[in-house]
Short mmCIF file of C-alpha atoms and ligand atoms in Angstrom, two decimals:
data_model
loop_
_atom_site.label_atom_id
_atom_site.label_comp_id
_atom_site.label_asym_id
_atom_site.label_seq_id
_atom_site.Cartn_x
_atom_site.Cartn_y
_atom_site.Cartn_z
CA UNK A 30 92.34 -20.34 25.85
CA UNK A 31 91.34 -18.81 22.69
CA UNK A 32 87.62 -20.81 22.50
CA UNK A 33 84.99 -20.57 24.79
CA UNK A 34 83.52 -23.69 26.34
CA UNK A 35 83.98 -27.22 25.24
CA UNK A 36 85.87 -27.89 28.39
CA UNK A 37 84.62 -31.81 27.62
CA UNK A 38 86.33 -31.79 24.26
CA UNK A 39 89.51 -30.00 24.71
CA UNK A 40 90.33 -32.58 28.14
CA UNK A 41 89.57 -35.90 25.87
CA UNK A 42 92.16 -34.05 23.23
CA UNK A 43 94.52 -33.52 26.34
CA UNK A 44 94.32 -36.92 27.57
CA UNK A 45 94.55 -38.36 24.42
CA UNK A 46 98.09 -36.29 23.53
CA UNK A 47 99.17 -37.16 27.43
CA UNK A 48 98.57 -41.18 26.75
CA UNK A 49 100.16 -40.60 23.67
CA UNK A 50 96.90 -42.60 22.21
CA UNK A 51 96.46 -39.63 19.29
CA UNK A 52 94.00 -41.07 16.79
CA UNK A 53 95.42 -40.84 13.38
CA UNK A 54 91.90 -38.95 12.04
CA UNK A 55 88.97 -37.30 13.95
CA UNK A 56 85.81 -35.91 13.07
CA UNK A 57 84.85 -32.53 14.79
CA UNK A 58 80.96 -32.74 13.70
CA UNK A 59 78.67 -30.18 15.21
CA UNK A 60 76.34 -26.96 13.85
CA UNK A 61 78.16 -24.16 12.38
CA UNK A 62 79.78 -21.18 14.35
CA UNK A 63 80.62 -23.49 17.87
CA UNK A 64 84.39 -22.70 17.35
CA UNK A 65 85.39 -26.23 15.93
CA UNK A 66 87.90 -24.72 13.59
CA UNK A 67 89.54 -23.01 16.39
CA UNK A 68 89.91 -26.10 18.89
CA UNK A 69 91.42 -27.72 15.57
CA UNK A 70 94.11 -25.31 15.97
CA UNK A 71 94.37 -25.48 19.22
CA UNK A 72 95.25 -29.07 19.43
CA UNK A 73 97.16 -28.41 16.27
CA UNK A 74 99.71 -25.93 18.63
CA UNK A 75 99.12 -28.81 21.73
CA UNK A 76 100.93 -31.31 19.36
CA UNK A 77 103.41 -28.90 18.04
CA UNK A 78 104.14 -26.64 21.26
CA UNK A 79 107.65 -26.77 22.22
CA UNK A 80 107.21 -25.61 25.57
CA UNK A 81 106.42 -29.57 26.57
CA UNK A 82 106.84 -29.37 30.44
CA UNK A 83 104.05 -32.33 32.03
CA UNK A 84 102.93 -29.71 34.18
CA UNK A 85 101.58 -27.89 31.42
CA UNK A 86 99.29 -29.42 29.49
CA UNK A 87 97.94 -26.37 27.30
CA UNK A 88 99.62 -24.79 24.13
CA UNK A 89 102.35 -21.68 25.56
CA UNK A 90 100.96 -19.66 23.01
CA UNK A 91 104.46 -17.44 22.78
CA UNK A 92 107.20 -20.34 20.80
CA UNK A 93 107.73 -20.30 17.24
CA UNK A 94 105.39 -23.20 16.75
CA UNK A 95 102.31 -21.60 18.34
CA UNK A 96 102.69 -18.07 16.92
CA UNK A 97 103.18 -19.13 13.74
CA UNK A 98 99.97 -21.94 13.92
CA UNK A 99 98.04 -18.62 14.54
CA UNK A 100 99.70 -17.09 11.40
CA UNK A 101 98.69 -20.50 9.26
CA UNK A 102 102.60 -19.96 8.23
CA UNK A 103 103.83 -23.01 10.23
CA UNK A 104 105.15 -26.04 7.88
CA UNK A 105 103.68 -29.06 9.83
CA UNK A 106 99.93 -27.78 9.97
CA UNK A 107 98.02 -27.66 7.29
CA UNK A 108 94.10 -25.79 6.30
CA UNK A 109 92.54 -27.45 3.66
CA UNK A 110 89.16 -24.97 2.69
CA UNK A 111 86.64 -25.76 -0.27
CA UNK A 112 87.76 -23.47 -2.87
CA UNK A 113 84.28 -22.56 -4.85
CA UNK A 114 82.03 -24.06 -2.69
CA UNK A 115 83.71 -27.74 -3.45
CA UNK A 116 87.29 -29.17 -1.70
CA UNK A 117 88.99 -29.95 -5.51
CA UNK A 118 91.11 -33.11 -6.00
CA UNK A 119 94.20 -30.51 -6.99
CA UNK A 120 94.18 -29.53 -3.26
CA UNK A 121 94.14 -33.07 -1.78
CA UNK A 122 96.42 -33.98 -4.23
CA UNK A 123 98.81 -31.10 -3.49
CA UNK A 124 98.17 -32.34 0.68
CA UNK A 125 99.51 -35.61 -0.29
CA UNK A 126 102.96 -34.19 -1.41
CA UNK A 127 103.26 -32.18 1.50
CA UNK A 128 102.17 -34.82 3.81
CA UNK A 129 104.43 -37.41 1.94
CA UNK A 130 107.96 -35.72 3.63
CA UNK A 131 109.08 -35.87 7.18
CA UNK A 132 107.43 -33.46 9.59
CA UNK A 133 110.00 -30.96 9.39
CA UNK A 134 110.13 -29.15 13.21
CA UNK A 135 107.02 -31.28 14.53
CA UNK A 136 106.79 -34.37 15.79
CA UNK A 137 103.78 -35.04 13.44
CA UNK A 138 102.19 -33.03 10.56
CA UNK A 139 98.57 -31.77 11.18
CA UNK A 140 96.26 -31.28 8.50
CA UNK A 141 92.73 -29.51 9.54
CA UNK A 142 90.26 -29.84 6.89
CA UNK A 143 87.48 -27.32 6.90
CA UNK A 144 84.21 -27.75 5.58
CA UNK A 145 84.89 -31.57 5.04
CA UNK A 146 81.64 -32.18 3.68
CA UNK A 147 82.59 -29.41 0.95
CA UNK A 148 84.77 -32.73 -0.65
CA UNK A 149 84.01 -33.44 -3.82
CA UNK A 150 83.46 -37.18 -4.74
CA UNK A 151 87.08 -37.24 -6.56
CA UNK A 152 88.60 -35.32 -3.57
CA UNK A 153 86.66 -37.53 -1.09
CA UNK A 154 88.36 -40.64 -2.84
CA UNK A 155 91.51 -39.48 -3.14
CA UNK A 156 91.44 -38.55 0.75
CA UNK A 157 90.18 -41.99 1.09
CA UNK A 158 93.34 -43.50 -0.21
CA UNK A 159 95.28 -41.28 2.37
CA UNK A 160 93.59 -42.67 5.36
CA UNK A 161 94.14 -45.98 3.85
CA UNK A 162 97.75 -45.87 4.00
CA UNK A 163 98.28 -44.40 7.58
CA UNK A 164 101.59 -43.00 8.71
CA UNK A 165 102.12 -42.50 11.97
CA UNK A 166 103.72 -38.74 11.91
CA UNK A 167 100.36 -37.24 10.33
CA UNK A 168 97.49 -36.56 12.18
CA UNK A 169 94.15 -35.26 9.96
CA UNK A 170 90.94 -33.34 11.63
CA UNK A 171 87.66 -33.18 9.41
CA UNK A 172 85.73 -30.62 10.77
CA UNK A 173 81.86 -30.79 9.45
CA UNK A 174 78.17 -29.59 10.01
CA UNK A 175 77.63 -32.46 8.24
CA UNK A 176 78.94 -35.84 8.87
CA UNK A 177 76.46 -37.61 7.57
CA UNK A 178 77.54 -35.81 3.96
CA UNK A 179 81.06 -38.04 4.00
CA UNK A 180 81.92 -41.54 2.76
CA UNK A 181 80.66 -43.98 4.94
CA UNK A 182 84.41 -45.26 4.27
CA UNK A 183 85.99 -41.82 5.39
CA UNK A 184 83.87 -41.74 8.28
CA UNK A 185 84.47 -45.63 9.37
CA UNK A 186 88.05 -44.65 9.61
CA UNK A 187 87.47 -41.41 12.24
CA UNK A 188 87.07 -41.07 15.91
CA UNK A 189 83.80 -38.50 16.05
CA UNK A 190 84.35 -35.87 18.49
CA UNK A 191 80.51 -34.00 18.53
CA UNK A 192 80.25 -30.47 19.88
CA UNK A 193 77.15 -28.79 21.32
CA UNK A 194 76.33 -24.97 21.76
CA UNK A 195 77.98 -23.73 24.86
CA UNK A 196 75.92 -22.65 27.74
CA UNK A 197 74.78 -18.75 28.06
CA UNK A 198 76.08 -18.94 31.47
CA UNK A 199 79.63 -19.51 30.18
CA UNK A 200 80.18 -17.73 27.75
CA UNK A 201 79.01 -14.45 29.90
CA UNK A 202 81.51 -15.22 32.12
CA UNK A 203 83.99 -15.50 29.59
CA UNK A 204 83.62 -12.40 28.14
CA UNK A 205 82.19 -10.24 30.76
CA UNK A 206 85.65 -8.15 31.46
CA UNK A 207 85.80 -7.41 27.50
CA UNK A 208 82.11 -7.09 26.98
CA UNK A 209 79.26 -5.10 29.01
CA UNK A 210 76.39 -7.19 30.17
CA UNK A 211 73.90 -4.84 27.99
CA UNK A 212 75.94 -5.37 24.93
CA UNK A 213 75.39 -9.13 24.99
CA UNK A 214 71.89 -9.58 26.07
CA UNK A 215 71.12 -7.75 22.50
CA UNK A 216 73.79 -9.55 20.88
CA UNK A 217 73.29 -13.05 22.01
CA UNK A 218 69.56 -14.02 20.72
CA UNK A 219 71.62 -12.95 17.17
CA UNK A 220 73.82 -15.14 17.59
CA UNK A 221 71.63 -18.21 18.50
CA UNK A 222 73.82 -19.83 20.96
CA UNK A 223 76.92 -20.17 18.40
CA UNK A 224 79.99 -18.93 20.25
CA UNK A 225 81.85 -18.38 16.45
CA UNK A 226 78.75 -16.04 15.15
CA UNK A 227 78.44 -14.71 18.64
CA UNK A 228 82.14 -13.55 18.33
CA UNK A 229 81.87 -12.15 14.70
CA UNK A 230 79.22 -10.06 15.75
CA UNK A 231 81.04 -8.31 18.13
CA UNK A 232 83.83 -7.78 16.30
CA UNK A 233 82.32 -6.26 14.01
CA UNK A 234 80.28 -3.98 16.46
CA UNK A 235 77.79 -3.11 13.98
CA UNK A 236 74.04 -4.51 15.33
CA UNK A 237 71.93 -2.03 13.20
CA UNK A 238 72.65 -4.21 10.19
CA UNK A 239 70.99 -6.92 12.11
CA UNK A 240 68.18 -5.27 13.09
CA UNK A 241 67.91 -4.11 9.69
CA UNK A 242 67.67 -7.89 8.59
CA UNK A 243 65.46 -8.45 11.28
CA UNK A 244 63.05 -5.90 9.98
CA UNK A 245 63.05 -7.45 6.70
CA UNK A 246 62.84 -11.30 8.07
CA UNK A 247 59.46 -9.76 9.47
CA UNK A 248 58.04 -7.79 6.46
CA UNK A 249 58.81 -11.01 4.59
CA UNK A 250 56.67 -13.24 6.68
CA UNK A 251 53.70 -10.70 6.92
CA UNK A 252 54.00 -9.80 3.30
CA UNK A 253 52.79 -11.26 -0.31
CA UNK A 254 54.83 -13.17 -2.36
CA UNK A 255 54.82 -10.72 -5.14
CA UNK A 256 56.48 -7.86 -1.95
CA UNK A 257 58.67 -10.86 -1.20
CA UNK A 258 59.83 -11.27 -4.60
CA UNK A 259 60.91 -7.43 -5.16
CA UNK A 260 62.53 -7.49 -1.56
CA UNK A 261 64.28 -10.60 -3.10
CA UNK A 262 65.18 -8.79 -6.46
CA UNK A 263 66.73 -5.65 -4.14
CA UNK A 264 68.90 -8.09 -1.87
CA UNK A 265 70.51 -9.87 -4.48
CA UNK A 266 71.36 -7.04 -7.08
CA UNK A 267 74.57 -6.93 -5.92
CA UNK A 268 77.52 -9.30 -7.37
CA UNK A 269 78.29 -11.78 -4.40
CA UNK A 270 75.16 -12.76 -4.04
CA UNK A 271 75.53 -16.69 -3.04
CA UNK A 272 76.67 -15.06 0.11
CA UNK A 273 74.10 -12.57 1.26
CA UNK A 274 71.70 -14.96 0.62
CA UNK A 275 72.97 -17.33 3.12
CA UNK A 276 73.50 -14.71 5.27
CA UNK A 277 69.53 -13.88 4.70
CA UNK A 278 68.54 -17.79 5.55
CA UNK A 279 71.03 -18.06 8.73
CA UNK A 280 69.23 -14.92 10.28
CA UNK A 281 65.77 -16.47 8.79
CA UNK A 282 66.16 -19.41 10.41
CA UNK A 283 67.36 -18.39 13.09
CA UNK A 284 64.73 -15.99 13.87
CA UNK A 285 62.28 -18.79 13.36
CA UNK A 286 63.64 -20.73 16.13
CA UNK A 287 63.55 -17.52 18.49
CA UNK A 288 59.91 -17.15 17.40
CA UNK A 289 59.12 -21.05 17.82
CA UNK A 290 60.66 -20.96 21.36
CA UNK A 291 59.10 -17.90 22.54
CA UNK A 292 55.56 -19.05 21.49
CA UNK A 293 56.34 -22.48 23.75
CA UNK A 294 56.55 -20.09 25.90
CA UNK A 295 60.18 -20.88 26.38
CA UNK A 296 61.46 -17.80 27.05
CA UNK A 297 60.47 -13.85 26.73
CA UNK A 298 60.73 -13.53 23.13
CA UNK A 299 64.23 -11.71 22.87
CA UNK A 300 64.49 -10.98 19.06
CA UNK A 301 61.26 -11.97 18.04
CA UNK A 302 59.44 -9.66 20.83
CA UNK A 303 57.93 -5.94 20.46
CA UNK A 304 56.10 -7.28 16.82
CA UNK A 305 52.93 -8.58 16.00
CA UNK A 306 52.32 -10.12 13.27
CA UNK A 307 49.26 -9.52 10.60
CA UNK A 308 49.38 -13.42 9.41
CA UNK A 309 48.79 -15.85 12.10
CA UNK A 310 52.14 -18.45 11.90
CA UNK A 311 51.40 -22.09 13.88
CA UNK A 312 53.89 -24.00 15.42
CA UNK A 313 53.62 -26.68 12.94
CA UNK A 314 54.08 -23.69 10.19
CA UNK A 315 57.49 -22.28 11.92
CA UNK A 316 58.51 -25.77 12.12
CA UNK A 317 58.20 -26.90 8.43
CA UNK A 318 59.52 -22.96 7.80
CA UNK A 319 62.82 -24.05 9.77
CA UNK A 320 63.03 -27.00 7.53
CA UNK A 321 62.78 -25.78 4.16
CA UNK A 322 64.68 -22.81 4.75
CA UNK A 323 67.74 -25.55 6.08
CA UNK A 324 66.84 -27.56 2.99
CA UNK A 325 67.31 -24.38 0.41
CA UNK A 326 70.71 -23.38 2.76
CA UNK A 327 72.28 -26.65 2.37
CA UNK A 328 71.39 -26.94 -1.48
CA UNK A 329 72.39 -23.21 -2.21
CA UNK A 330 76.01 -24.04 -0.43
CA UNK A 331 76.65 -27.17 -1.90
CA UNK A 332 75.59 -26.07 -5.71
CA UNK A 333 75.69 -23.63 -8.02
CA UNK A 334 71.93 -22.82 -8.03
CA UNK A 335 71.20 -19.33 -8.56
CA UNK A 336 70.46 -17.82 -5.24
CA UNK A 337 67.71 -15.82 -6.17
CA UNK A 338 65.71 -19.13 -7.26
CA UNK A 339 66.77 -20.67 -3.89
CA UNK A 340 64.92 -17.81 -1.92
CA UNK A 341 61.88 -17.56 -4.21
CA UNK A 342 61.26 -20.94 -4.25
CA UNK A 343 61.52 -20.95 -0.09
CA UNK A 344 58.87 -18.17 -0.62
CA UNK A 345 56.60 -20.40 -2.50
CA UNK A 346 57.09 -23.41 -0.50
CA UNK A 347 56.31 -21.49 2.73
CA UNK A 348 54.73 -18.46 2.54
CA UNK A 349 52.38 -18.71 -0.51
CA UNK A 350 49.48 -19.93 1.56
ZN1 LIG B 11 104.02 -23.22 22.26
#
């Protein structure tokens, strides 16, 4: 299995496909970084495998179908993504063509879209009118953060499927033949209990980046807002800057969870131990910290704001007193 965990998710998709009781839409709603995406495909290749033997109820993973899922090259499947921070009308448009014709080696098409709450309000109609007029051969997966972000009228028409971060526990024993023990006690408070970041980060075996950001997450909430606007200034000269500055708030908020846990008492401190800090920051504080700092994320990916606004204005909202 490609995913870790969601043992609960990937059986109801099993049964489902074995009954032959597919819905024709489904929600995958749940934080970022759990792996949603790649469940989607997975039940994408479950639908399409041609290796069908009742005994085995998981994708082969070796016919033409499931190799070329992986690939995103197989003609039944379908991965609609927001271009420019918005899913356009021109892409949902284009689906409908595609999803118009026969399947053509499939049973049923399978379109997956990403980042569902990323639909504009002309896309999000226009996908309306799709669900409206159901055909049985396509099935459609909206995978979201935010379900709570699509039409009440797209949403009516969905089966949710939520998904939770997977247990420590698990996902150790997933990976401990690949990955030393060591390795992912330092990588895991990083990755905040999200399988998908958790993943990323070791791939890309490069921690001393996030310690780096860790460093400045901490000079930040020690230091004045006119230090926090020149660290600002520096992180955003470069040209993609949208980016690093959600990269900035994912670590920030994360690390303000770590730090709100470990001063419950909740566990021994992980990334937020070995530093003091010169300001004194209350519960209440890291709380409404979290919350504005998820505010300014969810504004600065859904709009064009500039980023650098986005982060001084988090600065002024929570660390100018
Ligand atoms: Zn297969």
């Amino acid at each position: 299995m490609v995913f870790i965990g969601h043992q609960n998710q990937w059986d109801f998709l099993k049964r489902v496909v074995e009954n032959d009781k597919v819905p024709q839409a489904l929600i995958f709603a749940g934080v970022e970084g759990l792996g949603k995406k790649l469940v989607a495909l997975e039940f994408a290749k479950l639908l399409s495998c041609e290796a069908k033997q009742k005994a085995q109820r998981d994708p082969c993973h070796e016919c033409y179908s499931c190799l070329t899922i992986e690939q995103n090259t197989f003609p039944d499947v379908f991965l609609i993504e927001p271009k420019n921070k918005e899913i356009q009308i021109e892409q949902i448009r284009e689906l409908q063509n595609k999803v118009g014709l026969r399947p053509h080696l499939a049973e049923r098409k399978v379109v997956i879209v990403d980042q569902a709450e990323a639909l504009n309000q002309q896309a999000a109609n226009c996908f309306l009118k799709t669900l409206e007029e159901p055909r049985g051969d396509v099935i459609f997966i909206l995978i979201t953060s935010q379900p709570e972000r699509l039409l009440a009228t797209i949403r009516s028409r969905c089966s949710i499927l939520k998904f939770y971060p997977v247990p420590q526990e698990q996902i150790i024993k997933h990976l401990a033949k690949d990955v030393s023990p060591e390795t992912l006690r330092e990588v895991w408070p990083l990755a905040g209990g999200r399988v998908g970041m958790l993943l990323n980060l070791l791939e890309k075996k490069n921690y001393s980046v996030f310690h780096q950001t860790i460093k400045e997450i901490r000079d930040c909430l020690d230091g004045s807002l006119t230090d926090n606007f020149l660290f600002i200034k520096k992180l955003l000269a470069s040209e993609n800057n949208s980016s690093l500055a959600i990269s900035f708030l994912d670590h920030f908020i994360l690390y303000l969870r770590n730090l709100l846990i470990a001063k419950l008492g909740l566990t021994d401190g992980g990334i937020v131990s070995g530093f003091s800090f010169k300001k004194e920051h209350s519960l209440s504080k890291i709380s409404q910290m979290i919350k504005e700092a998820e505010r300014m994320r969810a504004i600065l990916i859904s709009t064009n704001v500039s980023p650098r606004l986005i982060l001084e204005n988090l600065f002024i909202n929570v660390l100018s007193n």
